[in-house]
Amino acid sequence: MPIWLRRVALLLSFRRSIQGKIFIVFSLVILSALVLVSLVIYYNLTNNIKRNAIQYVTDSVRRADENVNVLVQDASKLMALVVTNQESVINVLQSGSSEVSLEGFRDQRKIESFLSYLIAYKSQINRISVVSVPADRIFYEGFPYVDRTLLNHELVSQIVAAPAEKIFIRQNFNGREETVTIGRKIVHNRQTIGVVMIDLNYGILSNNYNIQPSEDSRIYVMSDSGELIYGSSSKANGEEAALLKEQTRGSGVREAKLGGRSHLIVSSRSDSTGWTTVGMIPLQALMKDSVTLRSQIIQVVALVYMAVLLVSIAVASHITRNLRRLHSAMRWVQEGNFFVTADISAKDEVGQFYRMFQKMLERLRELMEDIKLRERLKREAELTALQAQIRPHFLYNSLNTIKYMAALNGTRNIEEVSGSLIELLRGVLGNTKEFIPLREELSYVQSYVTIQRYKYADRFRIHFEIDPHMLDIPVLKLTLQPLVENALTHGVGSLLEGGSIMVKAYADGGELVLEVGDNGIGMTQEEMDAAMRTGTIQDQFRKGGMGLRNVNERIRMVYGQAYGVRLYSRPDAFTKAEIRIPIPTDRGEITHAERTAGG
């Protein structure tokens, strides 16, 4: 079979070839990444086009509004000058002089000169007019000509009836020339005596609002009353008119259907004029570049993916080649050093590695068992070393002889002391188990206290508070006796009278708590730290405490670092030693532990 056919067959055998798995997974990951990146790029570019269009329209509208606001504010200032001028305007409107009289001629010259002065060099204003109410006298300056026959009486009535200070009205002259008229009432002594009207140059407004972000886009400007001030289209159709009515009172951006096509609707309201500018941009025209971009992205992704497929074949072959070489070398190691085999169903290279790994695990398990055996032997050796300190065999015979002679001579105290010492040594030396029931440990304590009572006479009392359910719980041998010895020797031993030792055993949350407390001289925090660190208890009478460290280390070795001996004390008040160990839940497990430890 040709080499290229073998490689293709290897790639297609997905279940048995790591090379095939690498090729398939690598191809899928790259394809997913390319598709995801392409979608993100296309989505971001499309959104950028939308944002740029919205930003362009919004900025253009804002600039147009700012320019128109300047025009309107300038016109508003001129109107304010007119309505507040007493001599040239208010007095003329109230004079009642006839137009054909000399006084009327002077009044007309006076007010028209004032109006001419106001609009001089203001190209944005076509005409300024003052009309008395009722409309029998007309004064104006600018173009076009106006008299009683050409005066829009309905416009004057709208201005007089308007509740606002000024209104904006779009009008045309003879159907040809359009303008936007700003009107304001002239009020004197709370009575309307006339109106002033300023006609703005509509060409300037048209140039300001000539915004074309794309083909077929339209711009409309609506007054606060809903009247069309400007439109890039001569007249809005039904759908556009309804949409304009909705947008009159607010600003924002949204999408809407107009004529069956999606449009981007951008609206902005001017706080100064109250006008709302609405831009309608067809999305199809806006997004025409994104269609071309999408085709280009698809072509680039296809080319890149084909190149990636070729690269993935080469990479997969390179990676598995090294793995096959390593596998061949490990088989020689397997034949010479490992003897345990494992049946694994996997047929690919990972399965072969797994079989070798199982052999190494088996070896590790053997090493761990060896370590456990060594640790157990170490604990037994430590216990044996502790017992060896007091093991001399002749003690049994000597003590029995002393006890026998004391009984013959009727010396009760010597008989009792030697008997207690025999029982204590028999438990310590004769019993080689590491774990004993709590009741047996307490019997060692009783024997020890019986001996010490003859030394200290009646200088101390010992009390036991033992939970009966805890008596059969296995504990490490020689756990309580060293603590009672420390309480007697370093605690109440220096008191002349009134010494008290309390031994407690109870359950707390799945743990056995053993406490030995005394009312002796106590210890400082530094002394407690030194006792736990070095095992030495130093007081003014003697020092010792090796048993304390031995108990602590044995408990931690068996139960873990979370357990051990804790000391609580206050100088000249008390000392308490507390031991916490877990309560076994399976008696069979306890028996096994005892048997393993040396039973």
Coordinates of C-alpha atoms in Angstrom, one line a residue:
M1 CA 0.0 0.0 0.0
P2 CA 1.4 3.5 -0.9
I3 CA 2.6 5.7 2.0
W4 CA -0.1 8.3 1.4
L5 CA -2.9 5.7 1.5
R6 CA -1.5 4.3 4.8
R7 CA -1.6 7.9 6.3
V8 CA -5.1 8.5 5.1
A9 CA -6.2 5.1 6.6
L10 CA -4.5 6.1 9.8
L11 CA -6.3 9.4 9.9
L12 CA -9.7 7.7 9.3
S13 CA -9.1 5.1 12.1
F14 CA -10.3 7.6 14.7
R15 CA -10.7 5.1 17.5
R16 CA -7.3 3.4 17.1
S17 CA -5.0 6.3 16.2
I18 CA -3.9 9.3 18.3
Q19 CA -2.9 10.9 15.0
G20 CA -6.5 10.7 13.7
K21 CA -7.8 12.1 17.0
I22 CA -5.4 15.0 16.9
F23 CA -6.3 15.7 13.3
I24 CA -10.1 15.6 13.8
V25 CA -10.0 17.6 17.1
F26 CA -7.6 20.1 15.7
S27 CA -9.6 20.7 12.6
L28 CA -12.9 21.1 14.5
V29 CA -11.3 23.5 17.0
I30 CA -9.8 25.6 14.2
L31 CA -13.0 25.6 12.2
S32 CA -15.0 26.7 15.3
A33 CA -12.5 29.4 16.1
L34 CA -12.5 30.7 12.5
V35 CA -16.3 30.8 12.4
L36 CA -16.5 32.4 15.8
V37 CA -13.9 35.1 14.9
S38 CA -15.6 35.7 11.5
L39 CA -18.9 36.2 13.2
V40 CA -17.5 38.5 15.8
I41 CA -15.7 40.6 13.1
Y42 CA -18.7 40.7 10.9
Y43 CA -21.0 41.6 13.8
N44 CA -18.6 44.3 15.1
L45 CA -18.1 45.8 11.6
T46 CA -21.8 45.9 11.0
N47 CA -22.4 47.5 14.4
N48 CA -19.6 50.0 13.6
I49 CA -21.3 51.0 10.4
K50 CA -24.6 51.5 12.2
R51 CA -22.9 53.4 15.0
N52 CA -21.0 55.6 12.5
A53 CA -24.2 56.4 10.6
I54 CA -26.0 57.2 13.9
Q55 CA -23.1 59.3 15.1
Y56 CA -22.9 61.1 11.8
V57 CA -26.6 61.9 11.7
T58 CA -26.6 62.8 15.4
D59 CA -23.6 65.1 15.1
S60 CA -25.0 66.7 11.9
V61 CA -28.4 67.3 13.5
R62 CA -26.7 68.7 16.6
R63 CA -24.6 71.1 14.6
A64 CA -27.6 72.1 12.5
D65 CA -29.7 72.6 15.7
E66 CA -26.9 74.7 17.1
N67 CA -26.7 76.9 14.0
V68 CA -30.5 77.3 13.9
N69 CA -30.6 78.0 17.6
V70 CA -28.2 80.9 17.0
L71 CA -30.6 82.2 14.3
V72 CA -33.6 81.8 16.5
Q73 CA -32.0 83.3 19.6
D74 CA -30.9 86.3 17.5
A75 CA -34.4 86.7 16.1
S76 CA -35.8 86.3 19.6
K77 CA -33.6 89.1 20.9
L78 CA -34.7 91.4 18.1
M79 CA -38.4 90.6 18.8
A80 CA -37.7 91.4 22.5
L81 CA -36.3 94.8 21.5
V82 CA -39.4 95.4 19.4
V83 CA -42.0 94.5 22.1
T84 CA -40.3 96.5 24.8
N85 CA -39.6 99.7 22.7
Q86 CA -41.9 102.3 24.1
E87 CA -41.1 105.3 21.8
S88 CA -40.8 103.7 18.4
V89 CA -43.3 100.8 18.7
I90 CA -45.7 100.9 21.6
N91 CA -46.5 104.7 21.3
V92 CA -46.9 104.4 17.5
L93 CA -49.3 101.5 17.8
Q94 CA -51.4 103.4 20.4
S95 CA -51.3 106.8 18.6
G96 CA -54.2 106.0 16.4
S97 CA -52.9 108.4 13.7
S98 CA -54.2 108.0 10.2
E99 CA -51.8 106.7 7.6
V100 CA -52.5 109.6 5.3
S101 CA -51.9 112.2 7.9
L102 CA -48.6 113.9 8.6
E103 CA -48.5 112.3 12.0
G104 CA -49.1 108.9 10.5
F105 CA -46.4 109.4 8.0
R106 CA -44.0 110.4 10.8
D107 CA -45.0 107.3 12.9
Q108 CA -44.4 105.1 9.9
R109 CA -41.0 106.6 9.2
K110 CA -40.1 106.2 12.9
I111 CA -41.0 102.6 13.3
E112 CA -39.7 101.5 9.9
S113 CA -36.3 103.2 10.6
F114 CA -36.2 101.3 13.9
L115 CA -36.9 98.0 12.1
S116 CA -34.4 98.7 9.4
Y117 CA -31.8 99.3 12.0
L118 CA -32.6 96.0 13.7
I119 CA -32.2 93.8 10.6
A120 CA -29.3 95.6 9.0
Y121 CA -26.6 93.1 7.9
K122 CA -28.6 90.1 9.0
S123 CA -28.9 88.0 5.9
Q124 CA -30.7 85.2 7.8
I125 CA -33.8 87.5 8.2
N126 CA -35.9 88.2 5.1
R127 CA -38.4 90.5 6.7
I128 CA -39.5 91.9 10.0
S129 CA -43.1 93.1 10.4
V130 CA -45.2 94.9 13.0
V131 CA -49.0 94.6 12.7
S132 CA -51.4 96.5 15.0
V133 CA -54.4 94.7 16.5
P134 CA -56.9 95.0 15.0
A135 CA -54.8 94.7 11.7
D136 CA -55.4 98.1 10.3
R137 CA -51.8 99.3 10.3
I138 CA -48.8 97.4 9.0
F139 CA -45.1 98.3 9.3
Y140 CA -42.4 96.2 7.8
E141 CA -38.8 96.2 6.5
G142 CA -37.4 93.6 4.1
F143 CA -38.8 91.4 1.3
P144 CA -41.4 90.6 0.1
Y145 CA -43.8 93.5 0.0
V146 CA -46.8 93.3 2.4
D147 CA -49.9 95.4 2.9
R148 CA -53.5 94.8 4.0
T149 CA -54.3 92.9 0.9
L150 CA -51.3 90.6 1.1
L151 CA -51.4 90.2 4.9
N152 CA -52.0 86.7 6.3
H153 CA -54.8 87.6 8.8
E154 CA -55.0 83.9 9.9
L155 CA -51.3 84.0 10.8
V156 CA -51.9 87.2 12.9
S157 CA -54.8 85.5 14.7
Q158 CA -52.6 82.4 15.5
I159 CA -50.0 84.5 17.0
V160 CA -52.5 86.4 19.1
A161 CA -54.2 83.2 20.3
A162 CA -51.0 81.3 21.0
P163 CA -50.4 80.6 24.7
A164 CA -46.6 80.5 24.3
E165 CA -44.5 83.6 24.2
K166 CA -43.5 82.9 20.6
I167 CA -44.6 80.4 17.9
F168 CA -43.0 79.1 14.7
I169 CA -45.0 78.8 11.5
R170 CA -43.9 77.6 8.1
Q171 CA -45.6 79.4 5.2
N172 CA -45.0 80.2 1.5
F173 CA -45.7 83.2 -0.7
N174 CA -47.8 82.5 -3.8
G175 CA -46.8 78.8 -3.7
R176 CA -43.2 79.6 -4.6
E177 CA -41.0 81.0 -1.9
E178 CA -41.1 79.4 1.5
T179 CA -40.1 80.8 4.9
V180 CA -40.4 80.1 8.6
T181 CA -42.1 82.9 10.5
I182 CA -41.5 83.5 14.2
G183 CA -44.3 85.5 15.8
R184 CA -44.7 87.2 19.2
K185 CA -47.5 89.3 20.7
I186 CA -46.9 93.0 21.7
V187 CA -48.6 93.4 25.1
H188 CA -49.1 96.7 26.9
N189 CA -51.0 97.0 30.2
R190 CA -52.0 93.4 29.8
Q191 CA -53.6 94.1 26.5
T192 CA -52.4 92.8 23.1
I193 CA -51.9 95.9 20.9
G194 CA -50.0 94.2 18.0
V195 CA -47.7 91.4 16.9
V196 CA -44.2 91.3 15.6
M197 CA -43.2 88.7 12.9
I198 CA -39.7 87.8 11.7
D199 CA -39.4 85.7 8.5
L200 CA -36.2 83.6 8.5
N201 CA -34.3 82.9 5.3
Y202 CA -35.5 79.4 4.4
G203 CA -32.4 78.7 2.3
I204 CA -30.2 78.9 5.3
L205 CA -32.4 76.4 7.2
S206 CA -32.4 74.1 4.2
N207 CA -28.6 74.2 3.9
N208 CA -28.3 73.4 7.7
Y209 CA -30.6 70.4 7.5
N210 CA -29.3 69.0 4.2
I211 CA -28.0 65.8 5.8
Q212 CA -27.6 62.8 3.6
P213 CA -25.9 59.8 5.3
S214 CA -26.9 57.5 2.5
E215 CA -29.1 57.3 -0.5
D216 CA -32.9 57.6 0.1
S217 CA -32.3 59.0 3.6
R218 CA -34.7 61.7 4.6
I219 CA -34.6 64.5 7.3
Y220 CA -37.7 66.2 8.8
V221 CA -37.9 69.0 11.3
M222 CA -41.1 69.3 13.4
S223 CA -42.2 72.1 15.6
D224 CA -43.4 71.6 19.2
S225 CA -47.0 71.8 17.9
G226 CA -46.4 69.1 15.3
E227 CA -46.1 71.4 12.3
L228 CA -43.5 70.5 9.6
I229 CA -40.8 73.1 9.7
Y230 CA -38.4 71.5 7.2
G231 CA -38.4 68.3 5.1
S232 CA -35.9 66.9 2.6
S233 CA -39.0 65.4 0.9
S234 CA -41.7 67.9 -0.1
K235 CA -44.3 65.9 1.8
A236 CA -44.2 63.0 4.2
N237 CA -46.4 59.9 3.3
G238 CA -48.8 58.3 5.6
E239 CA -46.4 56.0 7.3
E240 CA -43.8 58.7 7.7
A241 CA -46.4 61.2 9.0
A242 CA -47.5 58.7 11.7
L243 CA -43.9 58.0 12.6
L244 CA -43.1 61.7 12.8
K245 CA -46.1 62.2 15.2
E246 CA -44.6 59.5 17.5
Q247 CA -41.2 61.1 17.5
T248 CA -42.2 64.7 18.1
R249 CA -41.7 64.6 21.9
G250 CA -38.5 62.6 22.3
S251 CA -35.0 61.8 21.3
G252 CA -33.4 58.4 20.5
V253 CA -32.6 55.7 18.0
R254 CA -34.7 52.7 16.9
E255 CA -35.5 50.6 13.8
A256 CA -38.9 50.7 12.1
K257 CA -40.6 49.4 8.9
L258 CA -41.4 52.0 6.2
G259 CA -42.8 50.9 2.9
G260 CA -41.9 47.3 3.7
R261 CA -38.2 48.2 4.3
S262 CA -36.3 48.5 7.5
H263 CA -35.2 52.0 8.4
L264 CA -33.0 53.4 11.1
I265 CA -34.9 56.2 12.9
V266 CA -32.7 58.8 14.6
S267 CA -34.6 61.6 16.5
S268 CA -33.2 64.6 18.4
R269 CA -35.2 67.4 20.2
S270 CA -33.8 70.9 20.7
D271 CA -34.4 72.3 24.1
S272 CA -34.0 75.9 22.8
T273 CA -36.5 75.8 19.9
G274 CA -38.6 72.8 20.9
W275 CA -38.1 71.4 17.3
T276 CA -37.6 67.7 16.8
T277 CA -35.3 66.6 14.0
V278 CA -36.0 63.1 12.6
G279 CA -33.7 61.2 10.3
M280 CA -34.9 58.2 8.4
I281 CA -32.1 56.0 6.9
P282 CA -32.8 52.8 4.9
L283 CA -30.8 49.9 6.4
Q284 CA -30.4 48.3 3.0
A285 CA -28.6 51.3 1.7
L286 CA -26.7 51.7 5.0
M287 CA -25.5 48.1 5.0
K288 CA -24.7 47.6 1.4
D289 CA -20.9 47.5 2.2
S290 CA -21.5 44.8 4.8
V291 CA -22.8 42.3 2.1
T292 CA -19.5 42.7 0.2
L293 CA -17.6 42.3 3.5
R294 CA -19.5 39.1 4.4
S295 CA -18.5 37.5 1.0
Q296 CA -14.9 38.4 1.5
I297 CA -14.9 37.0 5.0
I298 CA -16.3 33.7 3.8
Q299 CA -13.7 33.4 1.1
V300 CA -10.9 34.2 3.5
V301 CA -12.2 31.7 6.1
A302 CA -12.4 28.9 3.5
L303 CA -8.8 29.5 2.3
V304 CA -7.4 29.7 5.8
Y305 CA -9.3 26.5 6.8
M306 CA -7.9 24.5 3.9
A307 CA -4.4 25.7 4.8
V308 CA -5.0 24.7 8.4
L309 CA -6.1 21.2 7.4
L310 CA -2.8 20.6 5.6
V311 CA -0.9 22.0 8.6
S312 CA -2.9 19.8 11.0
I313 CA -2.0 16.7 9.1
A314 CA 1.7 17.5 9.3
V315 CA 1.5 18.4 13.0
A316 CA -0.4 15.3 13.9
S317 CA 2.1 13.1 12.1
H318 CA 5.0 14.8 13.8
I319 CA 3.5 14.5 17.3
T320 CA 2.6 10.8 17.0
R321 CA 5.9 9.9 15.5
N322 CA 7.7 10.9 18.7
L323 CA 5.1 9.1 20.8
R324 CA 5.6 5.9 18.8
R325 CA 9.4 6.0 19.3
L326 CA 8.9 6.6 23.0
H327 CA 6.5 3.6 23.2
S328 CA 9.0 1.3 21.5
A329 CA 11.6 2.3 24.0
M330 CA 9.3 1.8 27.0
R331 CA 8.5 -1.7 25.9
W332 CA 12.1 -2.7 26.4
V333 CA 11.9 -1.2 29.9
Q334 CA 8.7 -3.1 30.5
E335 CA 10.2 -6.5 29.6
G336 CA 13.2 -6.1 31.9
N337 CA 11.8 -4.3 35.0
F338 CA 8.1 -4.8 35.5
F339 CA 6.3 -8.1 36.0
V340 CA 2.7 -7.3 36.7
T341 CA 0.4 -7.0 33.6
A342 CA -3.0 -5.3 33.3
D343 CA -5.8 -6.0 30.8
I344 CA -6.9 -2.7 29.2
S345 CA -9.4 -2.5 26.4
A346 CA -8.1 0.6 24.7
K347 CA -6.1 0.0 21.6
D348 CA -4.5 3.3 20.9
E349 CA -1.2 4.6 22.1
V350 CA -2.7 6.0 25.3
G351 CA -3.9 2.6 26.2
Q352 CA -0.4 1.2 25.9
F353 CA 0.9 4.0 28.1
Y354 CA -1.8 3.2 30.6
R355 CA -0.7 -0.5 30.9
M356 CA 2.8 0.7 31.7
F357 CA 1.5 3.2 34.1
Q358 CA -0.5 0.4 35.9
K359 CA 2.8 -1.5 36.4
M360 CA 4.4 1.6 38.0
L361 CA 1.4 2.0 40.2
E362 CA 1.7 -1.6 41.4
R363 CA 5.3 -0.9 42.3
L364 CA 4.3 2.3 44.2
R365 CA 1.7 0.3 46.1
E366 CA 4.4 -2.2 47.2
L367 CA 6.6 0.7 48.4
M368 CA 3.7 2.2 50.4
E369 CA 3.0 -1.1 52.1
D370 CA 6.6 -1.3 53.0
I371 CA 6.5 2.2 54.5
K372 CA 3.5 1.4 56.6
L373 CA 5.2 -1.7 57.9
R374 CA 8.3 0.3 58.8
E375 CA 6.1 2.9 60.6
R376 CA 4.3 0.3 62.7
L377 CA 7.6 -1.3 63.6
K378 CA 8.9 2.1 64.6
R379 CA 6.0 2.7 67.0
E380 CA 6.4 -0.8 68.5
A381 CA 10.1 -0.1 69.0
E382 CA 9.4 3.2 70.7
L383 CA 6.9 1.6 73.0
T384 CA 9.4 -1.2 73.7
A385 CA 12.0 1.4 74.5
L386 CA 9.7 3.1 77.0
Q387 CA 8.8 -0.2 78.7
A388 CA 12.5 -1.1 78.8
Q389 CA 13.2 1.8 81.1
I390 CA 11.3 0.0 83.9
R391 CA 11.5 -3.6 82.8
P392 CA 14.0 -5.4 85.1
H393 CA 12.6 -8.9 85.7
F394 CA 13.8 -9.2 89.2
L395 CA 11.3 -6.4 90.3
Y396 CA 8.5 -8.9 90.2
N397 CA 10.2 -11.4 92.6
S398 CA 11.5 -8.6 94.9
L399 CA 8.1 -6.9 95.2
N400 CA 6.3 -10.2 95.8
T401 CA 8.8 -11.0 98.6
I402 CA 8.2 -7.5 100.2
K403 CA 4.4 -8.0 100.0
Y404 CA 4.7 -11.4 101.6
M405 CA 6.9 -10.2 104.4
A406 CA 4.6 -7.2 105.0
A407 CA 1.6 -9.5 105.3
L408 CA 3.4 -11.7 107.8
N409 CA 4.3 -8.7 109.9
G410 CA 0.9 -7.1 109.6
T411 CA 2.2 -4.0 107.9
R412 CA -0.9 -3.1 105.9
N413 CA 0.4 0.0 104.2
I414 CA 3.5 -1.7 102.8
E415 CA 1.4 -4.6 101.6
E416 CA -1.0 -2.1 99.8
V417 CA 1.8 -0.1 98.1
S418 CA 3.7 -3.2 96.9
G419 CA 0.5 -4.7 95.6
S420 CA -0.4 -1.6 93.7
L421 CA 3.1 -1.4 92.3
I422 CA 2.9 -5.1 91.2
E423 CA -0.4 -4.4 89.4
L424 CA 1.0 -1.3 87.7
L425 CA 4.1 -3.1 86.5
R426 CA 2.2 -6.1 85.3
G427 CA 0.0 -3.9 83.2
V428 CA 2.9 -1.8 81.8
L429 CA 5.4 -4.6 81.3
G430 CA 3.3 -7.7 80.8
N431 CA 0.8 -6.3 78.3
T432 CA 2.5 -5.6 75.0
K433 CA -0.6 -4.3 73.2
E434 CA -0.5 -0.7 72.0
F435 CA -4.3 -0.2 72.5
I436 CA -6.1 -1.0 75.7
P437 CA -9.7 -0.3 76.9
L438 CA -10.2 3.0 78.8
R439 CA -11.2 1.1 82.0
E440 CA -7.8 -0.7 82.0
E441 CA -6.0 2.6 81.6
L442 CA -8.0 4.0 84.5
S443 CA -6.9 1.0 86.7
Y444 CA -3.3 1.9 86.0
V445 CA -4.1 5.5 87.3
Q446 CA -5.7 4.0 90.4
S447 CA -2.7 1.9 91.1
Y448 CA -0.3 4.8 90.6
V449 CA -2.4 7.1 92.9
T450 CA -2.6 4.4 95.6
I451 CA 1.2 4.4 95.7
Q452 CA 1.5 8.2 95.7
R453 CA -1.0 8.7 98.6
Y454 CA 1.5 7.2 101.0
K455 CA 4.1 9.7 99.8
Y456 CA 1.9 12.8 100.0
A457 CA -0.3 11.7 102.9
D458 CA -3.6 13.6 102.7
R459 CA -2.3 16.6 100.8
F460 CA -4.5 15.9 97.7
R461 CA -7.7 14.2 96.6
I462 CA -8.4 12.7 93.1
H463 CA -11.9 12.6 91.6
F464 CA -13.1 10.7 88.5
E465 CA -16.0 11.7 86.2
I466 CA -16.1 9.0 83.6
D467 CA -18.9 8.4 81.1
P468 CA -19.8 4.6 81.5
H469 CA -20.3 4.3 77.7
M470 CA -16.6 5.3 77.2
L471 CA -15.0 2.6 79.4
D472 CA -14.7 0.1 76.5
I473 CA -13.3 2.6 74.0
P474 CA -9.7 1.6 73.0
V475 CA -7.0 4.2 73.8
L476 CA -3.2 4.2 73.6
K477 CA -1.7 2.5 76.6
L478 CA -0.1 4.9 79.1
T479 CA -2.1 7.9 78.0
L480 CA -3.7 9.1 81.3
Q481 CA -1.1 7.9 83.8
P482 CA 1.7 10.3 82.6
L483 CA -0.7 13.3 82.8
V484 CA -1.8 12.4 86.3
E485 CA 1.9 12.1 87.3
N486 CA 2.6 15.6 85.9
A487 CA -0.5 17.0 87.7
L488 CA 0.7 15.5 91.0
T489 CA 4.4 16.2 90.7
H490 CA 4.3 19.7 89.1
G491 CA 0.8 20.8 90.2
V492 CA -0.6 19.9 93.6
G493 CA 2.7 18.2 94.9
S494 CA 3.9 21.6 96.2
L495 CA 0.7 22.3 98.1
L496 CA 0.6 21.6 101.9
E497 CA -3.0 20.7 101.8
G498 CA -6.2 21.0 99.7
G499 CA -4.8 19.6 96.5
S500 CA -7.3 18.3 94.0
I501 CA -7.0 16.3 90.8
M502 CA -9.9 15.8 88.4
V503 CA -9.9 13.1 85.7
K504 CA -12.8 13.2 83.2
A505 CA -13.7 11.1 80.1
Y506 CA -16.7 11.9 77.9
A507 CA -17.8 12.0 74.3
D508 CA -18.0 15.3 72.2
G509 CA -19.0 15.2 68.6
G510 CA -17.6 11.8 67.7
E511 CA -14.5 12.3 69.7
L512 CA -13.4 10.9 73.1
V513 CA -12.2 13.8 75.4
L514 CA -9.8 12.9 78.2
E515 CA -9.1 15.7 80.8
V516 CA -6.7 15.8 83.7
G517 CA -6.9 19.0 85.8
D518 CA -5.4 20.2 89.1
N519 CA -5.6 23.3 91.3
G520 CA -1.9 23.5 91.7
I521 CA 0.6 26.3 91.0
G522 CA -0.3 26.6 87.3
M523 CA 2.0 27.7 84.4
T524 CA 2.6 30.8 82.3
Q525 CA 2.0 30.8 78.6
E526 CA 5.8 30.6 78.0
E527 CA 6.1 27.6 80.3
M528 CA 3.2 25.8 78.4
D529 CA 4.8 26.6 75.0
A530 CA 8.2 25.2 76.3
A531 CA 6.5 22.1 77.7
M532 CA 4.8 21.3 74.4
R533 CA 7.9 22.1 72.4
T534 CA 10.6 20.4 74.4
G535 CA 8.6 18.2 76.8
T536 CA 10.2 19.8 79.8
I537 CA 8.1 21.3 82.7
Q538 CA 10.2 23.7 84.9
D539 CA 8.9 24.9 88.2
Q540 CA 10.5 26.2 91.5
F541 CA 10.7 22.7 92.9
R542 CA 11.7 20.4 90.1
K543 CA 11.6 19.9 86.4
G544 CA 10.4 17.0 84.2
G545 CA 7.6 16.3 81.7
M546 CA 9.2 13.8 79.2
G547 CA 6.0 11.7 79.6
L548 CA 3.9 14.6 78.3
R549 CA 5.9 14.9 75.1
N550 CA 5.9 11.1 74.7
V551 CA 2.1 11.0 75.0
N552 CA 1.7 13.9 72.5
E553 CA 4.0 12.4 69.9
R554 CA 2.4 8.9 70.1
I555 CA -1.1 10.3 69.7
R556 CA -0.1 12.4 66.7
M557 CA 1.7 9.4 65.1
V558 CA -1.4 7.2 65.4
Y559 CA -4.3 9.6 64.9
G560 CA -2.7 12.4 62.9
Q561 CA -1.4 16.0 63.5
A562 CA -4.9 17.3 64.2
Y563 CA -4.9 15.4 67.5
G564 CA -2.7 15.4 70.6
V565 CA -2.3 17.1 74.0
R566 CA -3.5 20.7 74.7
L567 CA -2.6 22.6 77.9
Y568 CA -4.7 25.2 79.6
S569 CA -3.4 27.0 82.7
R570 CA -3.3 30.1 84.8
P571 CA -0.5 30.8 87.4
D572 CA -1.5 30.1 91.0
A573 CA -4.9 28.8 89.9
F574 CA -5.1 25.7 87.8
T575 CA -3.7 23.5 85.0
K576 CA -5.7 21.3 82.6
A577 CA -4.4 18.8 80.1
E578 CA -6.9 17.8 77.4
I579 CA -6.6 14.9 74.9
R580 CA -9.0 14.4 72.0
I581 CA -9.0 11.3 69.9
P582 CA -11.6 10.0 67.4
I583 CA -14.1 7.3 68.6
P584 CA -14.0 4.3 66.3
T585 CA -17.4 3.4 64.8
D586 CA -16.5 -0.2 63.7
R587 CA -15.5 -2.6 66.5
G588 CA -14.1 -5.0 64.0
E589 CA -11.8 -2.2 62.8
I590 CA -10.7 -1.6 66.4
T591 CA -9.9 -5.2 67.0
H592 CA -7.8 -5.3 63.8
A593 CA -5.9 -2.2 64.9
E594 CA -5.2 -3.7 68.3
R595 CA -4.1 -7.0 66.7
T596 CA -1.9 -5.3 64.2
A597 CA -0.4 -3.1 66.9
G598 CA 0.8 -6.0 68.9
G599 CA -2.2 -8.0 70.3

